[in-house]
Amino acid sequence: MIKKDRLVENFLDMVKISSPSKNERAMGDYLLKILKELGLEVREDNAGEVNGGNCGNIIGILRAPGKKRLLFSAHMDTVVPCEKVVPVIENDIIKSDGTSILGGDDKGGIAAIIEMLRVIKENNLDHPEIVVVFSMGEEIGLLGSKSFDINSYGVDFGFILDSSGKPGKIITKAPSAARGKITIIGKPAHAGISPENGINALTVAAHAITKIKLGRIDAETTSNIGVVKGGQATNIVMPSIELDYEARSLSNEKLNTLINETFDIFQKVCNEFGAILENNVKIEYPGFSLEDCEEIVKIVKTACEKVGIKSETASSGGGSDTNIYNSKGVKSVNLAVGMTKVHTLEEYIEIKDLVDLSKILVEIVKG
């Protein structure tokens, strides 16, 4: 039932549409048109307005009164560079020409959802009530899903299409994440005339960094300082420094312990040097954990079995809209799309994976 050429053509059309975070308008208009043509009830919420973007979440509903209501979701935004994507097909693999990302993250997920809807309509398949959400601002903090009022739609289960790996991989566990800035305020002084009168913020940060835990803490927990900003000139004792920090863990207890330990160390070192510590690190999104015996997991595994695709459950080190929907009380899983080397110029996706994912979605709705 899956029409491979149509699926690929749709995917190619979408990756050519530039849609960086908070600038998804062109992509949103494209999807509004398709969903309307397919006969769904279509609307756009105010997530763009709330988050400073030019497009809200695009929502479509395919009615089936009295039946279970399933959510299928993928995000519209991509990382940069995505201004002029030129897709290339070689040996049944789609990639960019090397000057940009491809955008399979997450337009591969969107393409599979659209193909699923087309198969339902043209084959007049019996189906549950379907809510489709194409979210904005996922790449910069899951903004669209945080703003989406999922509880007003009465969704029973959510299937989010936003994981790397081969179709059949089911993400049932993902970490909580904390993120923000740690700022150390020292004291400026002339570096050549009176450095002893200053407090070098970099020195303070360096002493603290040697004491905190960074990198892989254990199998469930990571910690990282990814961006450092500070200084004015070489002849000025650095007056302040700003560290972009994040920590993740599948265990909320471990995450809270790590964050508290990190802040305590920074505060102690700042006190020793007479510097001031400011931090706005906070929980950005909660984690989730589903057991293999859950009904939603069984639904996906059964669908995979029907189309001859091996399924497996796995945990992820990254966050997605799945985290947010689970935190709002809707049991959701993140399904692998097949996208590979995402967020790089070497990103690619196999056509077979797009087809296999679409097959899985059709079987999920057929039940």
PDB file of C-alpha atoms in Angstrom, residues 7-251:
ATOM      1  CA  LEU A   7       6.846   9.060  -0.272  1.00  0.00           C
ATOM      2  CA  VAL A   8      10.314   9.969  -1.549  1.00  0.00           C
ATOM      3  CA  GLU A   9       9.006  12.879  -3.615  1.00  0.00           C
ATOM      4  CA  ASN A  10       7.216  14.312  -0.600  1.00  0.00           C
ATOM      5  CA  PHE A  11      10.345  13.958   1.531  1.00  0.00           C
ATOM      6  CA  LEU A  12      12.491  15.676  -1.091  1.00  0.00           C
ATOM      7  CA  ASP A  13      10.009  18.520  -1.386  1.00  0.00           C
ATOM      8  CA  MET A  14      10.064  19.091   2.359  1.00  0.00           C
ATOM      9  CA  VAL A  15      13.823  19.039   2.891  1.00  0.00           C
ATOM     10  CA  LYS A  16      14.125  21.786   0.281  1.00  0.00           C
ATOM     11  CA  ILE A  17      11.997  24.039   2.500  1.00  0.00           C
ATOM     12  CA  SER A  18      14.176  25.983   4.924  1.00  0.00           C
ATOM     13  CA  SER A  19      12.730  25.673   8.428  1.00  0.00           C
ATOM     14  CA  PRO A  20      15.174  26.662  11.167  1.00  0.00           C
ATOM     15  CA  SER A  21      13.782  26.870  14.685  1.00  0.00           C
ATOM     16  CA  LYS A  22      11.268  29.703  15.148  1.00  0.00           C
ATOM     17  CA  ASN A  23      11.145  30.218  11.379  1.00  0.00           C
ATOM     18  CA  GLU A  24       8.946  27.290  10.312  1.00  0.00           C
ATOM     19  CA  ARG A  25       6.309  29.375   8.479  1.00  0.00           C
ATOM     20  CA  ALA A  26       6.988  28.020   4.989  1.00  0.00           C
ATOM     21  CA  MET A  27       7.017  24.444   6.280  1.00  0.00           C
ATOM     22  CA  GLY A  28       3.867  25.023   8.276  1.00  0.00           C
ATOM     23  CA  ASP A  29       2.005  26.416   5.272  1.00  0.00           C
ATOM     24  CA  TYR A  30       3.099  23.417   3.190  1.00  0.00           C
ATOM     25  CA  LEU A  31       1.739  21.004   5.808  1.00  0.00           C
ATOM     26  CA  LEU A  32      -1.498  22.918   6.334  1.00  0.00           C
ATOM     27  CA  LYS A  33      -2.207  22.563   2.625  1.00  0.00           C
ATOM     28  CA  ILE A  34      -1.510  18.816   2.579  1.00  0.00           C
ATOM     29  CA  LEU A  35      -3.591  18.074   5.673  1.00  0.00           C
ATOM     30  CA  LYS A  36      -6.531  20.043   4.288  1.00  0.00           C
ATOM     31  CA  GLU A  37      -6.282  18.193   0.969  1.00  0.00           C
ATOM     32  CA  LEU A  38      -6.420  14.911   2.903  1.00  0.00           C
ATOM     33  CA  GLY A  39      -9.648  15.997   4.563  1.00  0.00           C
ATOM     34  CA  LEU A  40      -8.413  16.408   8.132  1.00  0.00           C
ATOM     35  CA  GLU A  41      -9.713  19.033  10.504  1.00  0.00           C
ATOM     36  CA  VAL A  42      -6.806  21.440  10.552  1.00  0.00           C
ATOM     37  CA  ARG A  43      -5.727  24.163  12.933  1.00  0.00           C
ATOM     38  CA  GLU A  44      -2.642  26.041  14.069  1.00  0.00           C
ATOM     39  CA  ASP A  45      -2.126  26.893  17.746  1.00  0.00           C
ATOM     40  CA  ASN A  46      -0.379  29.883  19.303  1.00  0.00           C
ATOM     41  CA  ALA A  47       2.941  28.155  20.071  1.00  0.00           C
ATOM     42  CA  GLY A  48       4.728  30.432  17.611  1.00  0.00           C
ATOM     43  CA  GLU A  49       3.382  33.559  19.253  1.00  0.00           C
ATOM     44  CA  VAL A  50       4.161  32.260  22.749  1.00  0.00           C
ATOM     45  CA  ASN A  51       7.735  31.314  21.849  1.00  0.00           C
ATOM     46  CA  GLY A  52       8.674  34.186  19.548  1.00  0.00           C
ATOM     47  CA  GLY A  53       8.405  32.197  16.313  1.00  0.00           C
ATOM     48  CA  ASN A  54       6.541  32.814  13.065  1.00  0.00           C
ATOM     49  CA  CYS A  55       4.567  29.543  13.060  1.00  0.00           C
ATOM     50  CA  GLY A  56       2.636  27.581  15.650  1.00  0.00           C
ATOM     51  CA  ASN A  57       2.182  23.843  15.938  1.00  0.00           C
ATOM     52  CA  ILE A  58       0.275  22.430  12.964  1.00  0.00           C
ATOM     53  CA  ILE A  59      -2.510  20.120  14.104  1.00  0.00           C
ATOM     54  CA  GLY A  60      -4.720  17.798  12.090  1.00  0.00           C
ATOM     55  CA  ILE A  61      -7.523  15.504  13.263  1.00  0.00           C
ATOM     56  CA  LEU A  62      -8.883  12.508  11.363  1.00  0.00           C
ATOM     57  CA  ARG A  63     -12.139  11.703  13.104  1.00  0.00           C
ATOM     58  CA  ALA A  64     -13.328   8.248  14.171  1.00  0.00           C
ATOM     59  CA  PRO A  65     -15.853   8.845  16.963  1.00  0.00           C
ATOM     60  CA  GLY A  66     -15.976   6.287  19.735  1.00  0.00           C
ATOM     61  CA  LYS A  67     -12.565   4.810  19.018  1.00  0.00           C
ATOM     62  CA  LYS A  68      -9.172   5.191  20.657  1.00  0.00           C
ATOM     63  CA  ARG A  69      -7.416   8.435  19.890  1.00  0.00           C
ATOM     64  CA  LEU A  70      -3.770   8.169  18.820  1.00  0.00           C
ATOM     65  CA  LEU A  71      -1.262  10.987  18.467  1.00  0.00           C
ATOM     66  CA  PHE A  72       1.382  10.936  15.726  1.00  0.00           C
ATOM     67  CA  SER A  73       3.941  13.709  15.902  1.00  0.00           C
ATOM     68  CA  ALA A  74       7.185  14.950  14.353  1.00  0.00           C
ATOM     69  CA  HIS A  75       8.840  18.353  14.467  1.00  0.00           C
ATOM     70  CA  MET A  76       9.089  20.857  11.626  1.00  0.00           C
ATOM     71  CA  ASP A  77      12.268  22.687  12.575  1.00  0.00           C
ATOM     72  CA  THR A  78      15.779  21.631  11.647  1.00  0.00           C
ATOM     73  CA  VAL A  79      19.222  22.664  12.793  1.00  0.00           C
ATOM     74  CA  VAL A  80      21.306  24.933  10.573  1.00  0.00           C
ATOM     75  CA  PRO A  81      22.709  25.160   7.951  1.00  0.00           C
ATOM     76  CA  CYS A  82      19.401  24.488   6.209  1.00  0.00           C
ATOM     77  CA  GLU A  83      18.913  27.502   3.947  1.00  0.00           C
ATOM     78  CA  LYS A  84      19.476  25.823   0.587  1.00  0.00           C
ATOM     79  CA  VAL A  85      19.272  22.053   0.953  1.00  0.00           C
ATOM     80  CA  VAL A  86      20.088  20.189  -2.248  1.00  0.00           C
ATOM     81  CA  PRO A  87      19.115  16.526  -1.768  1.00  0.00           C
ATOM     82  CA  VAL A  88      21.011  13.861  -3.687  1.00  0.00           C
ATOM     83  CA  ILE A  89      19.998  10.214  -4.179  1.00  0.00           C
ATOM     84  CA  GLU A  90      22.766   7.642  -4.533  1.00  0.00           C
ATOM     85  CA  ASN A  91      22.263   3.885  -4.209  1.00  0.00           C
ATOM     86  CA  ASP A  92      18.821   4.382  -2.640  1.00  0.00           C
ATOM     87  CA  ILE A  93      20.286   6.679   0.005  1.00  0.00           C
ATOM     88  CA  ILE A  94      19.200  10.313   0.302  1.00  0.00           C
ATOM     89  CA  LYS A  95      21.772  12.832   1.472  1.00  0.00           C
ATOM     90  CA  SER A  96      22.560  16.505   0.952  1.00  0.00           C
ATOM     91  CA  ASP A  97      25.150  17.802  -1.470  1.00  0.00           C
ATOM     92  CA  GLY A  98      27.457  18.350   1.493  1.00  0.00           C
ATOM     93  CA  THR A  99      26.852  22.083   1.935  1.00  0.00           C
ATOM     94  CA  SER A 100      24.005  21.697   4.415  1.00  0.00           C
ATOM     95  CA  ILE A 101      22.263  19.270   6.704  1.00  0.00           C
ATOM     96  CA  LEU A 102      19.665  17.053   5.011  1.00  0.00           C
ATOM     97  CA  GLY A 103      16.762  17.611   7.388  1.00  0.00           C
ATOM     98  CA  GLY A 104      15.727  14.000   7.832  1.00  0.00           C
ATOM     99  CA  ASP A 105      15.576  15.073  11.468  1.00  0.00           C
ATOM    100  CA  ASP A 106      12.676  15.338  11.481  1.00  0.00           C
ATOM    101  CA  LYS A 107      11.189  15.552   7.990  1.00  0.00           C
ATOM    102  CA  GLY A 108      11.656  11.815   7.651  1.00  0.00           C
ATOM    103  CA  GLY A 109       9.135  11.431  10.458  1.00  0.00           C
ATOM    104  CA  ILE A 110       6.765  13.926   8.859  1.00  0.00           C
ATOM    105  CA  ALA A 111       6.979  12.141   5.486  1.00  0.00           C
ATOM    106  CA  ALA A 112       6.031   8.800   7.066  1.00  0.00           C
ATOM    107  CA  ILE A 113       3.031  10.325   8.858  1.00  0.00           C
ATOM    108  CA  ILE A 114       1.756  11.928   5.653  1.00  0.00           C
ATOM    109  CA  GLU A 115       2.176   8.668   3.743  1.00  0.00           C
ATOM    110  CA  MET A 116       0.272   6.836   6.477  1.00  0.00           C
ATOM    111  CA  LEU A 117      -2.612   9.301   6.153  1.00  0.00           C
ATOM    112  CA  ARG A 118      -2.664   8.945   2.372  1.00  0.00           C
ATOM    113  CA  VAL A 119      -2.767   5.161   2.607  1.00  0.00           C
ATOM    114  CA  ILE A 120      -5.669   5.340   5.074  1.00  0.00           C
ATOM    115  CA  LYS A 121      -7.670   7.647   2.822  1.00  0.00           C
ATOM    116  CA  GLU A 122      -7.104   5.970  -0.533  1.00  0.00           C
ATOM    117  CA  ASN A 123      -7.706   2.463   0.851  1.00  0.00           C
ATOM    118  CA  ASN A 124     -10.620   3.502   3.060  1.00  0.00           C
ATOM    119  CA  LEU A 125      -8.990   1.757   6.017  1.00  0.00           C
ATOM    120  CA  ASP A 126     -10.737   1.419   9.328  1.00  0.00           C
ATOM    121  CA  HIS A 127      -8.726   3.462  11.824  1.00  0.00           C
ATOM    122  CA  PRO A 128      -8.722   4.991  15.295  1.00  0.00           C
ATOM    123  CA  GLU A 129      -9.213   8.716  15.744  1.00  0.00           C
ATOM    124  CA  ILE A 130      -5.889  10.271  14.748  1.00  0.00           C
ATOM    125  CA  VAL A 131      -4.384  13.505  15.989  1.00  0.00           C
ATOM    126  CA  VAL A 132      -1.379  14.690  13.981  1.00  0.00           C
ATOM    127  CA  VAL A 133       0.926  17.322  15.444  1.00  0.00           C
ATOM    128  CA  PHE A 134       3.836  18.875  13.586  1.00  0.00           C
ATOM    129  CA  SER A 135       5.635  20.833  16.287  1.00  0.00           C
ATOM    130  CA  MET A 136       7.746  23.967  16.123  1.00  0.00           C
ATOM    131  CA  GLY A 137      10.936  24.782  18.014  1.00  0.00           C
ATOM    132  CA  GLU A 138      11.827  21.241  19.069  1.00  0.00           C
ATOM    133  CA  GLU A 139      15.542  21.612  18.420  1.00  0.00           C
ATOM    134  CA  ILE A 140      15.934  24.553  20.813  1.00  0.00           C
ATOM    135  CA  GLY A 141      14.118  23.279  23.869  1.00  0.00           C
ATOM    136  CA  LEU A 142      11.016  21.296  22.858  1.00  0.00           C
ATOM    137  CA  LEU A 143       9.133  24.583  22.670  1.00  0.00           C
ATOM    138  CA  GLY A 144       6.207  23.451  20.548  1.00  0.00           C
ATOM    139  CA  SER A 145       5.333  20.392  22.610  1.00  0.00           C
ATOM    140  CA  LYS A 146       5.627  22.360  25.842  1.00  0.00           C
ATOM    141  CA  SER A 147       3.079  24.831  24.474  1.00  0.00           C
ATOM    142  CA  PHE A 148       0.756  22.205  22.965  1.00  0.00           C
ATOM    143  CA  ASP A 149      -2.365  21.545  25.035  1.00  0.00           C
ATOM    144  CA  ILE A 150      -2.331  17.803  24.454  1.00  0.00           C
ATOM    145  CA  ASN A 151      -4.716  17.057  27.316  1.00  0.00           C
ATOM    146  CA  SER A 152      -7.551  18.895  25.602  1.00  0.00           C
ATOM    147  CA  TYR A 153      -7.440  16.332  22.775  1.00  0.00           C
ATOM    148  CA  GLY A 154      -8.101  13.249  24.907  1.00  0.00           C
ATOM    149  CA  VAL A 155      -5.187  11.284  23.413  1.00  0.00           C
ATOM    150  CA  ASP A 156      -4.767   7.682  24.590  1.00  0.00           C
ATOM    151  CA  PHE A 157      -1.252   7.066  23.262  1.00  0.00           C
ATOM    152  CA  GLY A 158       1.424   9.116  21.520  1.00  0.00           C
ATOM    153  CA  PHE A 159       3.799   7.957  18.807  1.00  0.00           C
ATOM    154  CA  ILE A 160       6.595  10.463  18.219  1.00  0.00           C
ATOM    155  CA  LEU A 161       8.833   9.917  15.209  1.00  0.00           C
ATOM    156  CA  ASP A 162      12.145  11.479  16.123  1.00  0.00           C
ATOM    157  CA  SER A 163      14.873   8.955  16.863  1.00  0.00           C
ATOM    158  CA  SER A 164      17.914   7.847  14.953  1.00  0.00           C
ATOM    159  CA  GLY A 165      18.317   4.140  14.324  1.00  0.00           C
ATOM    160  CA  LYS A 166      16.477   1.694  12.117  1.00  0.00           C
ATOM    161  CA  PRO A 167      12.665   1.522  12.087  1.00  0.00           C
ATOM    162  CA  GLY A 168      11.628  -1.005  14.698  1.00  0.00           C
ATOM    163  CA  LYS A 169      13.662   0.666  17.426  1.00  0.00           C
ATOM    164  CA  ILE A 170      11.347   1.900  20.188  1.00  0.00           C
ATOM    165  CA  ILE A 171      12.674   4.459  22.668  1.00  0.00           C
ATOM    166  CA  THR A 172      10.996   3.714  25.990  1.00  0.00           C
ATOM    167  CA  LYS A 173      13.414   5.524  28.282  1.00  0.00           C
ATOM    168  CA  ALA A 174      14.958   8.992  28.009  1.00  0.00           C
ATOM    169  CA  PRO A 175      16.660  11.223  30.564  1.00  0.00           C
ATOM    170  CA  SER A 176      15.653  14.296  32.459  1.00  0.00           C
ATOM    171  CA  ALA A 177      17.850  17.249  31.544  1.00  0.00           C
ATOM    172  CA  ALA A 178      18.973  20.378  33.341  1.00  0.00           C
ATOM    173  CA  ARG A 179      20.452  23.276  31.409  1.00  0.00           C
ATOM    174  CA  GLY A 180      21.476  26.889  31.928  1.00  0.00           C
ATOM    175  CA  LYS A 181      24.288  29.343  32.550  1.00  0.00           C
ATOM    176  CA  ILE A 182      26.742  29.469  35.425  1.00  0.00           C
ATOM    177  CA  THR A 183      28.272  32.932  35.754  1.00  0.00           C
ATOM    178  CA  ILE A 184      31.282  33.812  37.889  1.00  0.00           C
ATOM    179  CA  ILE A 185      31.794  37.509  38.614  1.00  0.00           C
ATOM    180  CA  GLY A 186      35.304  38.443  39.637  1.00  0.00           C
ATOM    181  CA  LYS A 187      36.944  41.850  39.711  1.00  0.00           C
ATOM    182  CA  PRO A 188      38.710  43.692  36.878  1.00  0.00           C
ATOM    183  CA  ALA A 189      42.167  45.204  37.275  1.00  0.00           C
ATOM    184  CA  HIS A 190      45.055  46.170  35.001  1.00  0.00           C
ATOM    185  CA  ALA A 191      46.796  42.916  34.153  1.00  0.00           C
ATOM    186  CA  GLY A 192      50.230  44.553  33.908  1.00  0.00           C
ATOM    187  CA  ILE A 193      50.138  47.171  36.636  1.00  0.00           C
ATOM    188  CA  SER A 194      47.989  45.766  39.438  1.00  0.00           C
ATOM    189  CA  PRO A 195      46.776  42.225  38.745  1.00  0.00           C
ATOM    190  CA  GLU A 196      46.799  41.483  42.476  1.00  0.00           C
ATOM    191  CA  ASN A 197      43.911  43.910  42.860  1.00  0.00           C
ATOM    192  CA  GLY A 198      41.715  41.866  40.570  1.00  0.00           C
ATOM    193  CA  ILE A 199      39.880  38.561  40.823  1.00  0.00           C
ATOM    194  CA  ASN A 200      40.292  36.557  37.615  1.00  0.00           C
ATOM    195  CA  ALA A 201      36.992  34.860  36.906  1.00  0.00           C
ATOM    196  CA  LEU A 202      38.695  32.340  34.641  1.00  0.00           C
ATOM    197  CA  THR A 203      41.021  31.267  37.441  1.00  0.00           C
ATOM    198  CA  VAL A 204      38.049  30.777  39.728  1.00  0.00           C
ATOM    199  CA  ALA A 205      36.223  28.753  37.069  1.00  0.00           C
ATOM    200  CA  ALA A 206      39.302  26.644  36.369  1.00  0.00           C
ATOM    201  CA  HIS A 207      39.688  25.697  40.029  1.00  0.00           C
ATOM    202  CA  ALA A 208      36.016  24.720  40.223  1.00  0.00           C
ATOM    203  CA  ILE A 209      36.056  22.755  36.980  1.00  0.00           C
ATOM    204  CA  THR A 210      38.899  20.554  38.237  1.00  0.00           C
ATOM    205  CA  LYS A 211      36.660  19.493  41.126  1.00  0.00           C
ATOM    206  CA  ILE A 212      33.258  18.911  39.468  1.00  0.00           C
ATOM    207  CA  LYS A 213      32.156  15.808  37.562  1.00  0.00           C
ATOM    208  CA  LEU A 214      32.070  16.154  33.770  1.00  0.00           C
ATOM    209  CA  GLY A 215      31.518  13.711  30.902  1.00  0.00           C
ATOM    210  CA  ARG A 216      30.104  10.236  31.484  1.00  0.00           C
ATOM    211  CA  ILE A 217      29.319   9.990  35.183  1.00  0.00           C
ATOM    212  CA  ASP A 218      27.722   6.540  35.014  1.00  0.00           C
ATOM    213  CA  ALA A 219      25.538   4.509  32.654  1.00  0.00           C
ATOM    214  CA  GLU A 220      22.576   6.813  33.316  1.00  0.00           C
ATOM    215  CA  THR A 221      24.170  10.213  33.837  1.00  0.00           C
ATOM    216  CA  THR A 222      26.214  12.790  31.896  1.00  0.00           C
ATOM    217  CA  SER A 223      27.461  16.314  32.573  1.00  0.00           C
ATOM    218  CA  ASN A 224      28.966  18.920  30.258  1.00  0.00           C
ATOM    219  CA  ILE A 225      30.162  22.499  29.906  1.00  0.00           C
ATOM    220  CA  GLY A 226      29.675  23.223  26.213  1.00  0.00           C
ATOM    221  CA  VAL A 227      30.244  26.968  25.794  1.00  0.00           C
ATOM    222  CA  VAL A 228      32.543  29.368  27.659  1.00  0.00           C
ATOM    223  CA  LYS A 229      32.425  33.152  27.254  1.00  0.00           C
ATOM    224  CA  GLY A 230      34.499  35.748  29.044  1.00  0.00           C
ATOM    225  CA  GLY A 231      37.118  38.447  28.947  1.00  0.00           C
ATOM    226  CA  GLN A 232      37.560  41.876  27.421  1.00  0.00           C
ATOM    227  CA  ALA A 233      41.262  42.273  26.616  1.00  0.00           C
ATOM    228  CA  THR A 234      44.601  40.717  27.478  1.00  0.00           C
ATOM    229  CA  ASN A 235      45.552  43.672  29.677  1.00  0.00           C
ATOM    230  CA  ILE A 236      42.469  43.325  31.871  1.00  0.00           C
ATOM    231  CA  VAL A 237      42.076  40.706  34.583  1.00  0.00           C
ATOM    232  CA  MET A 238      39.024  38.797  33.408  1.00  0.00           C
ATOM    233  CA  PRO A 239      36.084  40.286  35.319  1.00  0.00           C
ATOM    234  CA  SER A 240      33.494  37.620  34.569  1.00  0.00           C
ATOM    235  CA  ILE A 241      32.989  34.324  32.782  1.00  0.00           C
ATOM    236  CA  GLU A 242      29.853  32.558  31.604  1.00  0.00           C
ATOM    237  CA  LEU A 243      29.609  28.764  31.326  1.00  0.00           C
ATOM    238  CA  ASP A 244      26.812  26.995  29.458  1.00  0.00           C
ATOM    239  CA  TYR A 245      26.161  23.855  31.475  1.00  0.00           C
ATOM    240  CA  GLU A 246      23.945  20.816  31.098  1.00  0.00           C
ATOM    241  CA  ALA A 247      23.401  17.548  32.928  1.00  0.00           C
ATOM    242  CA  ARG A 248      21.233  14.556  32.071  1.00  0.00           C
ATOM    243  CA  SER A 249      20.218  11.373  33.825  1.00  0.00           C
ATOM    244  CA  LEU A 250      17.675   8.595  33.584  1.00  0.00           C
ATOM    245  CA  SER A 251      17.479   8.915  37.383  1.00  0.00           C
TER     246      SER A 251
END
